[in-house]
Amino acid sequence: MRDEATFVDESLLKKVPRWRGYLEAKLGFRNHWYAVRLSGDVGEGQIEKVTLAGENILLKRINGKVYAIRDRCIHRGIPFSQKPECYTPDTITCWYHGFTYRWFDGVLSDILAAPDSRVIGNRKVQTYPVEEAKGVLFVYLGDEGVTPQPLREDVPPYFLDDDMAVEGHAYLVQSNWRLAAENGFDALHVYIHRTSPLLGNTQRGLPIGHIASSAHITVYEEAGEPKGVYDDFEQHSVVYDATVDGNVVVKGTRSSRPPGPESRSSGASTWLPCSARVDNFPDAGHYQFEWYTPVTEDSHYYLILIGKRVNSEAEALAHRQEFWNRWKPLSLEGFNNQDIEARVGLQTFYKDDRAWLTEGLIEADLPIMKWRELCHEHNRGIQTPDHIR
Ligand code: FES
Ligand SMILES: [Fe+2]
């Protein structure tokens, strides 16, 4: 679905008919749910400013529930966040002329400097639906009046399962969100992880490259279900001995553990609007969930969550401790930091829209192409600068 004006050169878009909507989506897609913060980032009564796909939004938790409004007064456009004023727990007052809005529905309830104005009760600031699940705050970036699809359609399968315990941390990364989504799903990019301390810690293997083919890729596009692409690593042919001029110059790490998920990750999948799931990573029996939420054209909110199925509070606590003591220093900061470095490098090239047509993808980049086509086919709208103005 696409009906907004484009802001990418039409001559470029014509050249990629199968993923045109993806090339347009430098600010992401509309009418989808996005992970914007961890629950703990917004305490009771606290106001948090977020930028989502270029839109400045304020979050506030009131009696446990988080509400979201546009960070822009309808009177003269001042950002509330410059000097937030809240005279009651459930209202926010613009510091310039005192327009006061309710957090619940955005309605203008009072004007401190003009208490008899006829507009009181008749106008509102934009609000956004918010949902909180698994310790993550999701905001629906959509058109007012549109009923949001259920959150479960916009998150990777398994994420919302009752027995899935997740722990995570987030980073602001200086690259477009699409480079992050593609980096996470890029079968060849394991090459950059060959030096990660995670490999020695887990005694797991990592090839120099995975070679994907269409036989290994499953596209999920059933109506009413999450839309994604799954790449089955166990079917890939893998490269362990990398050669130049026939001589081995780099070797992948072979696992000392039994073959199968014990020895290496079994697959990766990427999901609309901007998330991923890596199975049996960073170790067997774990799932890594990631979000690459667009912030601006040049930055994204990179949320990494490690999930594990648990049967008790004690197991959930053990998972929490393992996340902070082991996975955060070793995997987030010893493995995924290598991904961040790559995305920042990619950004220098891809910030120019023409780069998407002069890149030189090869056969083994098929998963990336499948992802682009899925996004084109199934997105619910393109975010454009018109939505930000
Ligand atoms: S700009 Fe906000 S009250 Fe006037
Ligand atoms: Fe990676």
XYZ file of C-alpha atoms and ligand atoms in Angstrom:
394
model
C 0.000 0.000 0.000
C 1.489 3.311 -1.013
C -0.267 6.564 -1.667
C 1.960 9.291 -0.240
C 4.194 11.481 -2.394
C 7.634 10.051 -2.971
C 10.790 11.837 -1.866
C 13.294 9.659 -3.673
C 14.111 10.528 -7.271
C 11.495 8.875 -9.508
C 14.115 7.895 -12.088
C 15.857 5.753 -9.451
C 12.629 4.162 -8.248
C 11.718 3.045 -11.760
C 14.863 0.970 -11.921
C 13.886 -1.231 -8.977
C 10.240 -2.182 -9.618
C 10.454 -5.213 -7.297
C 11.621 -3.233 -4.281
C 10.705 0.333 -5.096
C 8.779 0.751 -1.816
C 11.896 -0.235 0.079
C 14.070 2.304 -1.692
C 11.490 4.963 -0.839
C 11.378 3.975 2.820
C 14.444 5.790 4.030
C 12.366 6.909 7.030
C 10.632 3.560 7.392
C 7.036 2.486 6.938
C 3.788 3.907 8.270
C 0.983 2.091 10.013
C 3.299 -0.270 11.863
C 4.369 -0.805 15.466
C 7.923 0.144 16.429
C 10.031 -0.667 19.473
C 11.113 2.736 20.796
C 12.355 2.225 24.359
C 12.782 -0.352 27.082
C 10.053 -0.170 29.730
C 12.587 0.780 32.381
C 13.503 3.925 30.429
C 10.141 5.511 31.330
C 9.458 5.447 35.075
C 6.186 6.536 36.698
C 5.553 10.240 36.036
C 8.625 10.515 33.858
C 8.617 12.159 30.409
C 10.839 10.691 27.687
C 11.452 12.236 24.292
C 11.844 9.906 21.331
C 12.254 10.476 17.624
C 10.514 7.837 15.520
C 10.913 7.946 11.745
C 11.565 11.683 12.001
C 8.533 12.442 14.222
C 9.284 13.887 17.641
C 7.170 12.196 20.270
C 6.875 12.463 24.053
C 6.132 9.474 26.250
C 4.814 9.672 29.800
C 3.899 6.913 32.227
C 0.719 7.700 34.200
C -0.529 5.170 36.766
C 1.609 2.523 35.131
C 0.455 3.059 31.545
C 2.523 4.884 28.959
C 0.945 7.507 26.669
C 2.463 9.191 23.613
C 1.808 12.612 22.085
C 3.433 14.635 19.325
C 6.103 16.913 20.763
C 4.669 19.981 19.056
C 2.094 22.450 20.312
C -0.803 22.950 17.879
C -0.789 26.712 18.594
C 2.587 27.888 17.295
C 4.533 24.659 16.985
C 6.770 24.945 20.041
C 8.239 21.635 21.266
C 6.879 20.868 24.744
C 10.132 19.047 25.488
C 12.083 22.287 25.489
C 10.567 23.080 28.926
C 7.968 20.474 29.891
C 5.294 21.716 32.318
C 2.817 19.314 33.915
C 0.464 20.924 36.489
C -1.542 17.729 36.891
C -0.310 14.165 36.386
C -2.411 13.639 33.259
C -1.923 16.949 31.419
C 0.944 18.738 29.739
C 1.092 22.522 29.335
C 2.944 24.331 26.614
C 5.399 26.704 28.243
C 4.818 29.473 25.673
C 1.097 30.462 26.046
C -0.180 27.717 28.310
C -2.129 25.488 25.923
C -2.804 22.423 28.070
C -3.521 18.944 26.692
C -4.636 15.641 28.148
C -2.119 12.818 27.712
C -4.902 10.224 27.282
C -6.509 11.641 24.145
C -4.546 14.790 23.269
C -7.583 17.057 23.769
C -6.903 20.732 24.541
C -8.427 20.987 28.007
C -7.358 24.506 29.055
C -5.472 27.554 27.844
C -3.816 29.180 30.812
C -3.395 32.555 29.106
C -6.858 32.530 27.441
C -9.242 30.477 29.631
C -12.418 31.424 27.714
C -11.206 30.518 24.209
C -13.729 28.744 22.002
C -11.124 26.238 20.859
C -10.862 24.650 24.308
C -12.218 21.108 24.093
C -12.394 21.284 20.291
C -8.819 20.714 19.231
C -6.196 18.143 20.032
C -2.537 17.360 19.690
C -1.680 14.129 17.865
C -1.554 11.017 20.022
C -0.011 7.634 19.231
C -1.103 4.196 20.420
C 1.390 2.610 22.830
C 1.759 -1.019 23.863
C 4.150 -2.533 26.333
C 5.246 -6.155 25.975
C 8.214 -8.153 27.263
C 9.714 -5.034 28.815
C 9.616 -3.097 25.540
C 7.587 -0.001 24.663
C 6.046 -0.070 21.186
C 4.574 2.989 19.469
C 2.245 2.752 16.481
C 3.330 5.176 13.789
C 0.118 5.613 11.893
C -2.524 7.888 10.593
C -4.998 9.172 13.175
C -8.235 7.292 13.048
C -6.584 4.162 11.628
C -7.120 1.179 13.910
C -3.726 -0.401 14.550
C -3.133 -3.996 13.575
C -2.421 -6.211 16.579
C 1.144 -5.878 17.840
C 1.729 -9.586 17.212
C 1.639 -8.959 13.437
C 4.617 -6.597 13.715
C 7.014 -8.620 15.899
C 8.994 -11.795 15.141
C 7.190 -15.063 15.917
C 8.027 -16.474 19.387
C 8.772 -13.018 20.838
C 5.421 -12.720 22.623
C 5.272 -16.353 23.768
C 4.366 -16.621 27.460
C 7.460 -18.630 28.346
C 9.883 -16.350 26.476
C 12.013 -14.331 28.924
C 13.905 -11.462 27.287
C 16.611 -9.127 28.508
C 18.161 -6.401 26.456
C 19.948 -3.180 25.819
C 19.733 -0.492 23.113
C 22.133 1.683 21.158
C 21.693 4.717 18.906
C 23.570 3.922 15.695
C 24.504 6.415 12.998
C 23.212 4.612 9.937
C 19.963 4.315 8.047
C 17.700 1.585 9.465
C 17.752 -0.450 6.221
C 21.497 -0.961 6.423
C 21.003 -2.403 9.890
C 18.207 -4.749 8.821
C 20.308 -5.990 5.925
C 23.438 -6.350 8.032
C 21.602 -8.600 10.482
C 20.301 -10.798 7.670
C 23.389 -10.794 5.439
C 24.615 -14.396 5.170
C 28.108 -13.392 4.037
C 28.775 -10.879 6.781
C 29.734 -13.521 9.374
C 33.191 -12.787 8.014
C 33.360 -9.667 10.228
C 32.701 -11.720 13.361
C 35.687 -14.074 13.017
C 37.581 -12.228 15.764
C 34.747 -12.043 18.291
C 35.541 -13.208 21.842
C 32.115 -14.854 21.865
C 33.465 -17.760 19.809
C 36.060 -18.794 22.364
C 33.681 -18.296 25.272
C 30.956 -20.549 23.861
C 33.297 -22.999 22.080
C 30.988 -22.633 19.095
C 32.003 -22.386 15.469
C 31.613 -19.646 12.923
C 32.345 -20.068 9.237
C 33.893 -17.355 7.105
C 30.764 -17.310 4.950
C 27.356 -18.925 4.469
C 26.151 -19.445 0.918
C 22.363 -19.107 0.777
C 20.197 -20.182 -2.134
C 16.493 -19.830 -2.779
C 16.021 -23.412 -1.550
C 16.982 -22.275 1.963
C 14.808 -19.186 2.151
C 11.178 -19.163 3.270
C 8.995 -16.092 2.798
C 6.176 -15.629 5.332
C 3.366 -13.530 3.909
C 0.117 -15.002 5.196
C -2.611 -12.411 5.864
C -2.955 -11.452 9.515
C 0.432 -12.969 10.415
C 3.910 -11.415 10.757
C 5.555 -10.853 7.373
C 9.137 -12.019 7.171
C 11.907 -13.944 5.457
C 13.646 -16.910 7.102
C 17.065 -18.154 6.059
C 17.908 -21.698 7.203
C 21.638 -21.744 7.994
C 21.681 -25.495 8.489
C 21.028 -25.973 4.761
C 23.749 -23.596 3.626
C 27.053 -24.566 2.188
C 29.653 -22.951 4.388
C 33.169 -21.684 3.883
C 35.770 -22.350 6.576
C 39.038 -21.991 4.700
C 39.259 -18.644 2.939
C 41.848 -18.431 0.183
C 43.635 -15.823 -1.862
C 45.464 -17.158 -4.938
C 44.680 -20.658 -3.737
C 46.391 -20.225 -0.388
C 44.428 -20.301 2.841
C 44.683 -16.862 4.440
C 41.877 -16.946 7.026
C 40.227 -19.873 8.760
C 36.765 -19.989 10.240
C 36.326 -21.377 13.732
C 35.208 -24.980 13.956
C 33.142 -25.849 16.966
C 34.349 -28.304 19.558
C 30.720 -29.034 20.421
C 28.356 -31.549 18.756
C 27.058 -30.609 15.287
C 23.731 -28.809 14.937
C 22.430 -25.908 17.025
C 24.951 -26.704 19.769
C 27.748 -25.784 17.424
C 26.372 -22.747 15.592
C 23.312 -20.586 14.991
C 20.636 -22.409 12.995
C 18.955 -19.576 11.112
C 18.057 -15.921 10.865
C 14.869 -14.175 9.927
C 13.867 -10.587 9.403
C 10.375 -9.144 9.854
C 8.322 -6.098 8.953
C 8.604 -3.341 9.841
C 12.214 -3.641 11.087
C 13.059 -6.569 13.359
C 15.008 -9.811 13.291
C 15.299 -13.095 15.104
C 18.442 -15.235 15.148
C 17.847 -18.792 16.337
C 20.217 -20.593 18.692
C 22.250 -17.461 19.220
C 24.354 -16.403 21.111
C 24.184 -20.003 22.262
C 22.029 -23.070 21.758
C 18.528 -22.624 23.178
C 18.615 -18.825 22.919
C 16.977 -16.413 20.504
C 18.356 -13.019 19.640
C 15.644 -10.498 18.804
C 16.654 -7.183 17.274
C 14.908 -3.980 16.245
C 16.322 -1.372 13.856
C 13.813 1.385 14.479
C 14.232 4.395 12.160
C 15.060 7.558 14.116
C 16.168 9.883 11.324
C 17.274 9.147 7.772
C 20.782 8.715 9.137
C 20.248 6.954 12.466
C 18.400 4.058 14.041
C 17.568 2.772 17.496
C 19.261 -0.628 17.721
C 17.548 -2.752 20.336
C 19.062 -6.141 21.119
C 17.098 -8.603 23.236
C 18.217 -12.083 24.137
C 15.367 -14.485 24.721
C 15.207 -17.851 26.389
C 12.256 -20.075 27.159
C 11.844 -20.450 30.930
C 9.574 -22.468 33.212
C 9.915 -20.535 36.446
C 10.841 -17.214 38.026
C 14.153 -18.744 39.066
C 14.993 -19.602 35.448
C 13.986 -16.102 34.357
C 16.277 -14.627 37.019
C 19.142 -16.876 35.922
C 18.622 -15.694 32.336
C 18.679 -12.089 33.505
C 21.935 -12.610 35.355
C 23.480 -14.387 32.386
C 22.474 -11.526 30.101
C 24.198 -8.872 32.189
C 27.223 -10.940 33.238
C 27.908 -12.802 30.035
C 25.960 -11.857 26.926
C 26.092 -8.083 27.224
C 29.877 -7.827 27.526
C 30.681 -10.756 25.251
C 27.992 -10.750 22.610
C 26.423 -7.291 22.455
C 29.738 -5.550 23.006
C 32.028 -8.246 21.579
C 30.013 -9.346 18.546
C 27.200 -6.917 17.707
C 29.561 -3.983 18.073
C 31.191 -5.379 14.927
C 27.810 -5.057 13.192
C 27.497 -1.455 14.356
C 30.926 -0.679 12.917
C 29.882 -2.164 9.565
C 26.614 -0.186 9.420
C 28.390 3.084 10.087
C 30.784 2.201 7.266
C 27.894 1.364 4.903
C 26.222 4.674 5.669
C 29.001 6.678 4.050
C 28.058 5.062 0.706
C 24.305 4.525 1.016
C 23.403 7.977 2.294
C 23.298 8.915 -1.388
C 20.163 7.295 -2.861
C 22.031 6.447 -6.066
C 24.187 3.999 -4.109
C 21.289 1.540 -3.939
C 21.606 1.153 -7.698
C 25.364 1.169 -8.035
C 25.986 -1.463 -5.335
C 27.286 -4.790 -6.652
C 25.320 -7.560 -4.957
C 26.148 -11.205 -5.818
C 24.157 -14.490 -5.841
C 24.805 -15.108 -2.159
C 23.157 -11.781 -1.314
C 19.814 -13.378 -2.201
C 18.438 -13.091 1.380
C 18.850 -9.319 1.192
C 16.968 -9.150 -2.105
C 14.159 -11.308 -0.703
C 13.852 -8.949 2.267
C 13.651 -5.891 0.039
C 10.929 -7.500 -2.073
C 8.949 -8.504 1.002
C 9.079 -4.936 2.315
C 7.912 -3.558 -1.011
C 5.063 -6.029 -1.205
C 3.746 -5.921 2.341
C 4.481 -2.547 3.921
C 1.410 -0.547 4.980
C 2.654 2.855 3.801
C 5.808 4.928 3.359
C 6.915 7.541 5.888
C 7.873 10.755 4.071
C 9.001 14.250 5.092
C 5.363 15.362 4.601
C 4.477 13.395 7.705
C 7.117 15.205 9.735
C 6.261 18.740 8.681
S 2.937 27.753 21.109
Fe 2.200 26.489 22.617
S 0.790 27.677 23.668
Fe 1.417 28.927 22.058
Fe 26.375 -9.716 12.579
